[in-house]
Amino acid sequence: MIYKIIEQWQADIPWGRILDAGTGEQSLTWALSLASESITAVTGSQDYYKELNQNLKLSENQQLIVDNWTNNSLLSEEIFDTVLVDYLLGAVDGFSPYFQNNLLHRLKRHLSTEGNLYFIGLEPFPDYSENKGDQLLIKLAKLRDACILLAGHRCYREYPLEWVQTELVKNGFEIIKTKPFFNQFGMPYVNSQLNVARSKLPFIQNGKLNKEISDHTQTIEKEIETHIQEYGPISFGFDYLIQAKRRKE
């Protein structure tokens, strides 16, 4: 849905050279479907790099790079007509802690004068909600993050739409369009988050704590499943899309 809106906003403007700044299978598959001059996709994960190379076939003018935007020499001389920032900011804390404020400035170097930057993000969940369904999803997110931290790993950290808009302007961008996409969460989403939590249990060495977390995970799963069976998918929160250009000096 979000990619379709990007295509509508792009209209008849050529895609030119595309940079997928924080690539994944969905974003790269979509980028490969476009009539572009070239595609450069960057991931900070060796696992994603191997998986994407196995699953997707790239041509001569399409390249996949495993690197980190903290590396100042990464694509240092390259300029692109379309820059896709697809949930990258939220993932930064997992790969380059405290680099969030510098990311947009870093990417601006690679956007052509008339090019488009498309930023996709997730509005962070609040700490609490009076709505029962919303609160169940908040509990699920906190459980997932607790498991990640107890495993000794780093959580992703999402940023609000308002914060991103402010940072884009600070870093010399002009915001062209913004659109929220309101979410409905069903069991596929719930199961994906439970799978993340459970995948961290082998890293938690305290046996008693491990069992208590495992039991708590089952309890939350049953609570959410019962709620969704009775009331349907939970309408909660939103993702957002921003189109921005370099501000003319």
Tab-separated table of C-alpha atoms in Angstrom:
chain	number	residue	atom	x	y	z
A	1	MET	CA	0.000	0.000	0.000
A	2	ILE	CA	2.729	2.491	0.971
A	3	TYR	CA	4.784	1.682	-2.115
A	4	LYS	CA	1.728	2.325	-4.306
A	5	ILE	CA	1.383	5.792	-2.786
A	6	ILE	CA	5.064	6.470	-3.500
A	7	GLU	CA	4.450	5.531	-7.135
A	8	GLN	CA	1.474	7.923	-7.250
A	9	TRP	CA	3.519	10.755	-5.741
A	10	GLN	CA	6.402	10.096	-8.129
A	11	ALA	CA	3.922	10.321	-11.046
A	12	ASP	CA	5.784	10.709	-14.361
A	13	ILE	CA	9.118	11.718	-12.827
A	14	PRO	CA	11.820	9.189	-13.794
A	15	TRP	CA	13.138	7.099	-10.905
A	16	GLY	CA	16.679	7.503	-12.206
A	17	ARG	CA	19.323	6.115	-9.871
A	18	ILE	CA	17.715	4.589	-6.766
A	19	LEU	CA	19.292	4.242	-3.320
A	20	ASP	CA	17.516	1.845	-0.956
A	21	ALA	CA	19.321	3.111	2.136
A	22	GLY	CA	18.159	0.426	4.567
A	23	THR	CA	17.126	-2.427	2.372
A	24	GLY	CA	15.065	-5.515	3.075
A	25	GLU	CA	13.342	-8.076	0.897
A	26	GLN	CA	10.117	-6.061	0.549
A	27	SER	CA	11.732	-2.739	-0.329
A	28	LEU	CA	14.294	-4.243	-2.683
A	29	THR	CA	11.702	-6.412	-4.452
A	30	TRP	CA	9.619	-3.288	-5.014
A	31	ALA	CA	12.613	-1.245	-6.200
A	32	LEU	CA	13.533	-3.986	-8.671
A	33	SER	CA	10.056	-3.689	-10.205
A	34	LEU	CA	10.616	-0.026	-11.129
A	35	ALA	CA	11.988	1.314	-14.410
A	36	SER	CA	15.188	2.728	-12.940
A	37	GLU	CA	18.648	3.454	-14.303
A	38	SER	CA	20.303	1.632	-11.421
A	39	ILE	CA	19.670	0.401	-7.881
A	40	THR	CA	22.044	0.490	-4.937
A	41	ALA	CA	20.773	-1.248	-1.801
A	42	VAL	CA	22.529	-1.027	1.567
A	43	THR	CA	22.085	-3.259	4.608
A	44	GLY	CA	23.970	-3.326	7.883
A	45	SER	CA	23.198	-7.013	8.427
A	46	GLN	CA	25.375	-9.825	7.106
A	47	ASP	CA	22.407	-12.193	7.491
A	48	TYR	CA	20.130	-9.955	5.376
A	49	TYR	CA	22.919	-9.601	2.825
A	50	LYS	CA	23.210	-13.374	2.415
A	51	GLU	CA	19.436	-13.872	2.378
A	52	LEU	CA	18.802	-11.170	-0.226
A	53	ASN	CA	21.591	-12.461	-2.445
A	54	GLN	CA	20.025	-15.910	-2.319
A	55	ASN	CA	16.422	-14.801	-2.881
A	56	LEU	CA	16.757	-11.978	-5.410
A	57	LYS	CA	18.538	-11.832	-8.741
A	58	LEU	CA	20.370	-8.569	-9.433
A	59	SER	CA	21.526	-7.353	-12.835
A	60	GLU	CA	24.734	-5.501	-13.701
A	61	ASN	CA	23.334	-2.072	-12.787
A	62	GLN	CA	21.963	-3.290	-9.449
A	63	GLN	CA	24.173	-3.781	-6.406
A	64	LEU	CA	23.717	-4.907	-2.812
A	65	ILE	CA	26.186	-3.616	-0.218
A	66	VAL	CA	26.659	-4.646	3.405
A	67	ASP	CA	27.998	-1.652	5.316
A	68	ASN	CA	27.034	0.997	7.844
A	69	TRP	CA	26.157	4.662	7.327
A	70	THR	CA	28.593	5.562	10.100
A	71	ASN	CA	31.294	4.678	7.562
A	72	ASN	CA	31.972	8.088	6.030
A	73	SER	CA	33.457	6.580	2.876
A	74	LEU	CA	30.348	4.513	2.076
A	75	LEU	CA	29.175	5.624	-1.404
A	76	SER	CA	31.049	8.869	-0.720
A	77	GLU	CA	30.936	10.149	-4.312
A	78	GLU	CA	27.570	8.688	-5.321
A	79	ILE	CA	24.467	10.790	-6.076
A	80	PHE	CA	20.960	9.348	-6.484
A	81	ASP	CA	17.684	10.632	-7.906
A	82	THR	CA	15.479	8.612	-5.550
A	83	VAL	CA	16.407	7.758	-1.953
A	84	LEU	CA	14.217	5.281	-0.075
A	85	VAL	CA	14.457	5.321	3.727
A	86	ASP	CA	12.230	2.365	4.569
A	87	TYR	CA	11.971	1.904	8.369
A	88	LEU	CA	15.714	2.569	8.507
A	89	LEU	CA	15.637	5.124	11.323
A	90	GLY	CA	13.942	2.680	13.683
A	91	ALA	CA	16.603	0.058	12.955
A	92	VAL	CA	19.573	2.380	13.499
A	93	ASP	CA	19.729	1.750	17.245
A	94	GLY	CA	20.277	-1.943	16.552
A	95	PHE	CA	23.320	-1.288	14.359
A	96	SER	CA	24.638	2.226	15.069
A	97	PRO	CA	23.443	3.484	18.455
A	98	TYR	CA	23.044	7.263	18.787
A	99	PHE	CA	23.506	7.896	15.055
A	100	GLN	CA	19.856	8.827	14.466
A	101	ASN	CA	20.426	12.586	14.512
A	102	ASN	CA	23.161	12.260	11.891
A	103	LEU	CA	21.431	9.837	9.534
A	104	LEU	CA	19.339	12.342	7.582
A	105	HIS	CA	22.296	14.694	7.127
A	106	ARG	CA	24.353	11.719	5.940
A	107	LEU	CA	21.738	10.698	3.370
A	108	LYS	CA	21.235	14.250	2.110
A	109	ARG	CA	24.751	14.085	0.643
A	110	HIS	CA	23.525	11.428	-1.765
A	111	LEU	CA	20.293	13.059	-2.985
A	112	SER	CA	20.410	14.963	-6.261
A	113	THR	CA	19.256	18.582	-6.421
A	114	GLU	CA	15.861	17.690	-7.893
A	115	GLY	CA	15.643	14.207	-6.386
A	116	ASN	CA	13.030	12.754	-4.034
A	117	LEU	CA	13.564	11.203	-0.631
A	118	TYR	CA	10.800	8.882	0.581
A	119	PHE	CA	10.839	8.225	4.320
A	120	ILE	CA	8.739	5.430	5.854
A	121	GLY	CA	8.433	5.106	9.619
A	122	LEU	CA	6.305	3.771	12.446
A	123	GLU	CA	4.817	6.057	15.078
A	124	PRO	CA	6.049	4.703	18.438
A	125	PHE	CA	3.538	3.002	20.700
A	126	PRO	CA	2.572	4.987	23.817
A	127	ASP	CA	3.456	3.613	27.244
A	128	TYR	CA	-0.170	3.044	28.187
A	129	SER	CA	-3.684	3.086	26.750
A	130	GLU	CA	-7.118	2.915	28.366
A	131	ASN	CA	-8.274	0.822	25.404
A	132	LYS	CA	-7.963	-2.894	26.203
A	133	GLY	CA	-6.870	-3.987	22.725
A	134	ASP	CA	-4.303	-1.205	22.473
A	135	GLN	CA	-2.932	-2.038	25.910
A	136	LEU	CA	-2.527	-5.698	24.952
A	137	LEU	CA	-0.357	-4.687	21.992
A	138	ILE	CA	1.665	-2.363	24.225
A	139	LYS	CA	2.248	-5.259	26.645
A	140	LEU	CA	3.325	-7.424	23.713
A	141	ALA	CA	5.821	-4.800	22.517
A	142	LYS	CA	7.255	-4.428	26.026
A	143	LEU	CA	7.595	-8.211	26.352
A	144	ARG	CA	9.418	-8.409	23.007
A	145	ASP	CA	11.811	-5.619	23.953
A	146	ALA	CA	12.445	-7.078	27.415
A	147	CYS	CA	13.420	-10.400	25.832
A	148	ILE	CA	15.742	-8.656	23.376
A	149	LEU	CA	17.478	-6.734	26.169
A	150	LEU	CA	17.760	-9.739	28.499
A	151	ALA	CA	19.357	-11.651	25.625
A	152	GLY	CA	22.034	-8.953	25.468
A	153	HIS	CA	20.851	-7.583	22.124
A	154	ARG	CA	19.682	-4.124	21.091
A	155	CYS	CA	16.089	-3.087	20.416
A	156	TYR	CA	14.935	-1.057	17.461
A	157	ARG	CA	13.741	2.433	18.373
A	158	GLU	CA	11.026	4.130	16.355
A	159	TYR	CA	10.655	7.904	16.103
A	160	PRO	CA	7.490	10.031	15.903
A	161	LEU	CA	6.375	11.661	12.669
A	162	GLU	CA	6.722	15.120	14.222
A	163	TRP	CA	10.337	14.443	15.261
A	164	VAL	CA	11.268	13.225	11.782
A	165	GLN	CA	9.642	16.237	10.115
A	166	THR	CA	11.569	18.591	12.412
A	167	GLU	CA	14.869	16.812	11.737
A	168	LEU	CA	14.304	16.821	7.982
A	169	VAL	CA	13.823	20.592	8.015
A	170	LYS	CA	16.860	21.069	10.295
A	171	ASN	CA	18.955	19.074	7.852
A	172	GLY	CA	18.048	21.134	4.805
A	173	PHE	CA	15.066	19.262	3.400
A	174	GLU	CA	11.734	20.626	2.239
A	175	ILE	CA	8.757	18.436	3.130
A	176	ILE	CA	6.510	17.964	0.099
A	177	LYS	CA	3.857	15.519	1.313
A	178	THR	CA	3.023	13.450	4.386
A	179	LYS	CA	0.527	10.624	4.803
A	180	PRO	CA	-0.360	8.392	7.786
A	181	PHE	CA	-1.413	4.753	7.343
A	182	PHE	CA	-3.558	3.594	10.237
A	183	ASN	CA	-2.844	0.055	11.367
A	184	GLN	CA	-4.994	-2.972	12.058
A	185	PHE	CA	-3.172	-5.750	13.887
A	186	GLY	CA	-4.290	-9.362	13.657
A	187	MET	CA	-2.711	-12.631	14.743
A	188	PRO	CA	-0.065	-12.705	11.959
A	189	TYR	CA	1.480	-9.551	13.456
A	190	VAL	CA	1.064	-10.855	17.000
A	191	ASN	CA	2.732	-14.154	16.112
A	192	SER	CA	5.647	-12.365	14.441
A	193	GLN	CA	6.312	-10.390	17.635
A	194	LEU	CA	5.943	-13.487	19.816
A	195	ASN	CA	8.427	-15.282	17.564
A	196	VAL	CA	10.955	-12.499	18.135
A	197	ALA	CA	10.467	-12.780	21.897
A	198	ARG	CA	10.766	-16.575	21.901
A	199	SER	CA	13.839	-16.504	19.668
A	200	LYS	CA	15.663	-14.640	22.455
A	201	LEU	CA	14.887	-17.172	25.204
A	202	PRO	CA	17.916	-19.418	24.460
A	203	PHE	CA	20.167	-16.432	25.233
A	204	ILE	CA	18.642	-15.941	28.720
A	205	GLN	CA	20.742	-18.210	30.927
A	206	ASN	CA	18.792	-17.844	34.179
A	207	GLY	CA	16.555	-20.918	34.078
A	208	LYS	CA	13.898	-19.617	36.470
A	209	LEU	CA	13.641	-16.273	34.685
A	210	ASN	CA	13.566	-18.033	31.326
A	211	LYS	CA	10.618	-20.189	32.379
A	212	GLU	CA	8.697	-17.253	33.861
A	213	ILE	CA	9.130	-15.245	30.657
A	214	SER	CA	8.091	-18.256	28.568
A	215	ASP	CA	4.953	-18.690	30.695
A	216	HIS	CA	4.206	-14.959	30.504
A	217	THR	CA	4.570	-15.096	26.719
A	218	GLN	CA	1.944	-17.836	26.539
A	219	THR	CA	-0.382	-15.822	28.784
A	220	ILE	CA	-0.138	-12.713	26.608
A	221	GLU	CA	-0.617	-14.813	23.474
A	222	LYS	CA	-3.855	-16.288	24.838
A	223	GLU	CA	-5.127	-12.880	26.003
A	224	ILE	CA	-4.579	-11.271	22.609
A	225	GLU	CA	-5.908	-14.253	20.664
A	226	THR	CA	-9.098	-14.265	22.754
A	227	HIS	CA	-9.533	-10.523	22.267
A	228	ILE	CA	-9.069	-10.718	18.486
A	229	GLN	CA	-11.425	-13.694	18.198
A	230	GLU	CA	-14.103	-11.682	19.994
A	231	TYR	CA	-13.565	-8.190	18.561
A	232	GLY	CA	-11.519	-8.674	15.384
A	233	PRO	CA	-8.189	-7.044	14.455
A	234	ILE	CA	-7.002	-4.265	16.754
A	235	SER	CA	-6.960	-0.765	15.220
A	236	PHE	CA	-3.984	0.934	16.800
A	237	GLY	CA	-1.283	3.415	15.807
A	238	PHE	CA	-0.005	4.257	12.360
A	239	ASP	CA	2.885	4.078	9.952
A	240	TYR	CA	3.738	7.192	7.943
A	241	LEU	CA	5.234	8.268	4.647
A	242	ILE	CA	7.071	11.529	3.977
A	243	GLN	CA	8.179	12.866	0.611
A	244	ALA	CA	11.010	15.391	0.872
A	245	LYS	CA	13.432	17.240	-1.394
A	246	ARG	CA	16.616	19.182	-0.838
A	247	ARG	CA	15.672	22.717	0.160
A	248	LYS	CA	16.786	25.263	-2.399
A	249	GLU	CA	19.226	27.689	-0.821
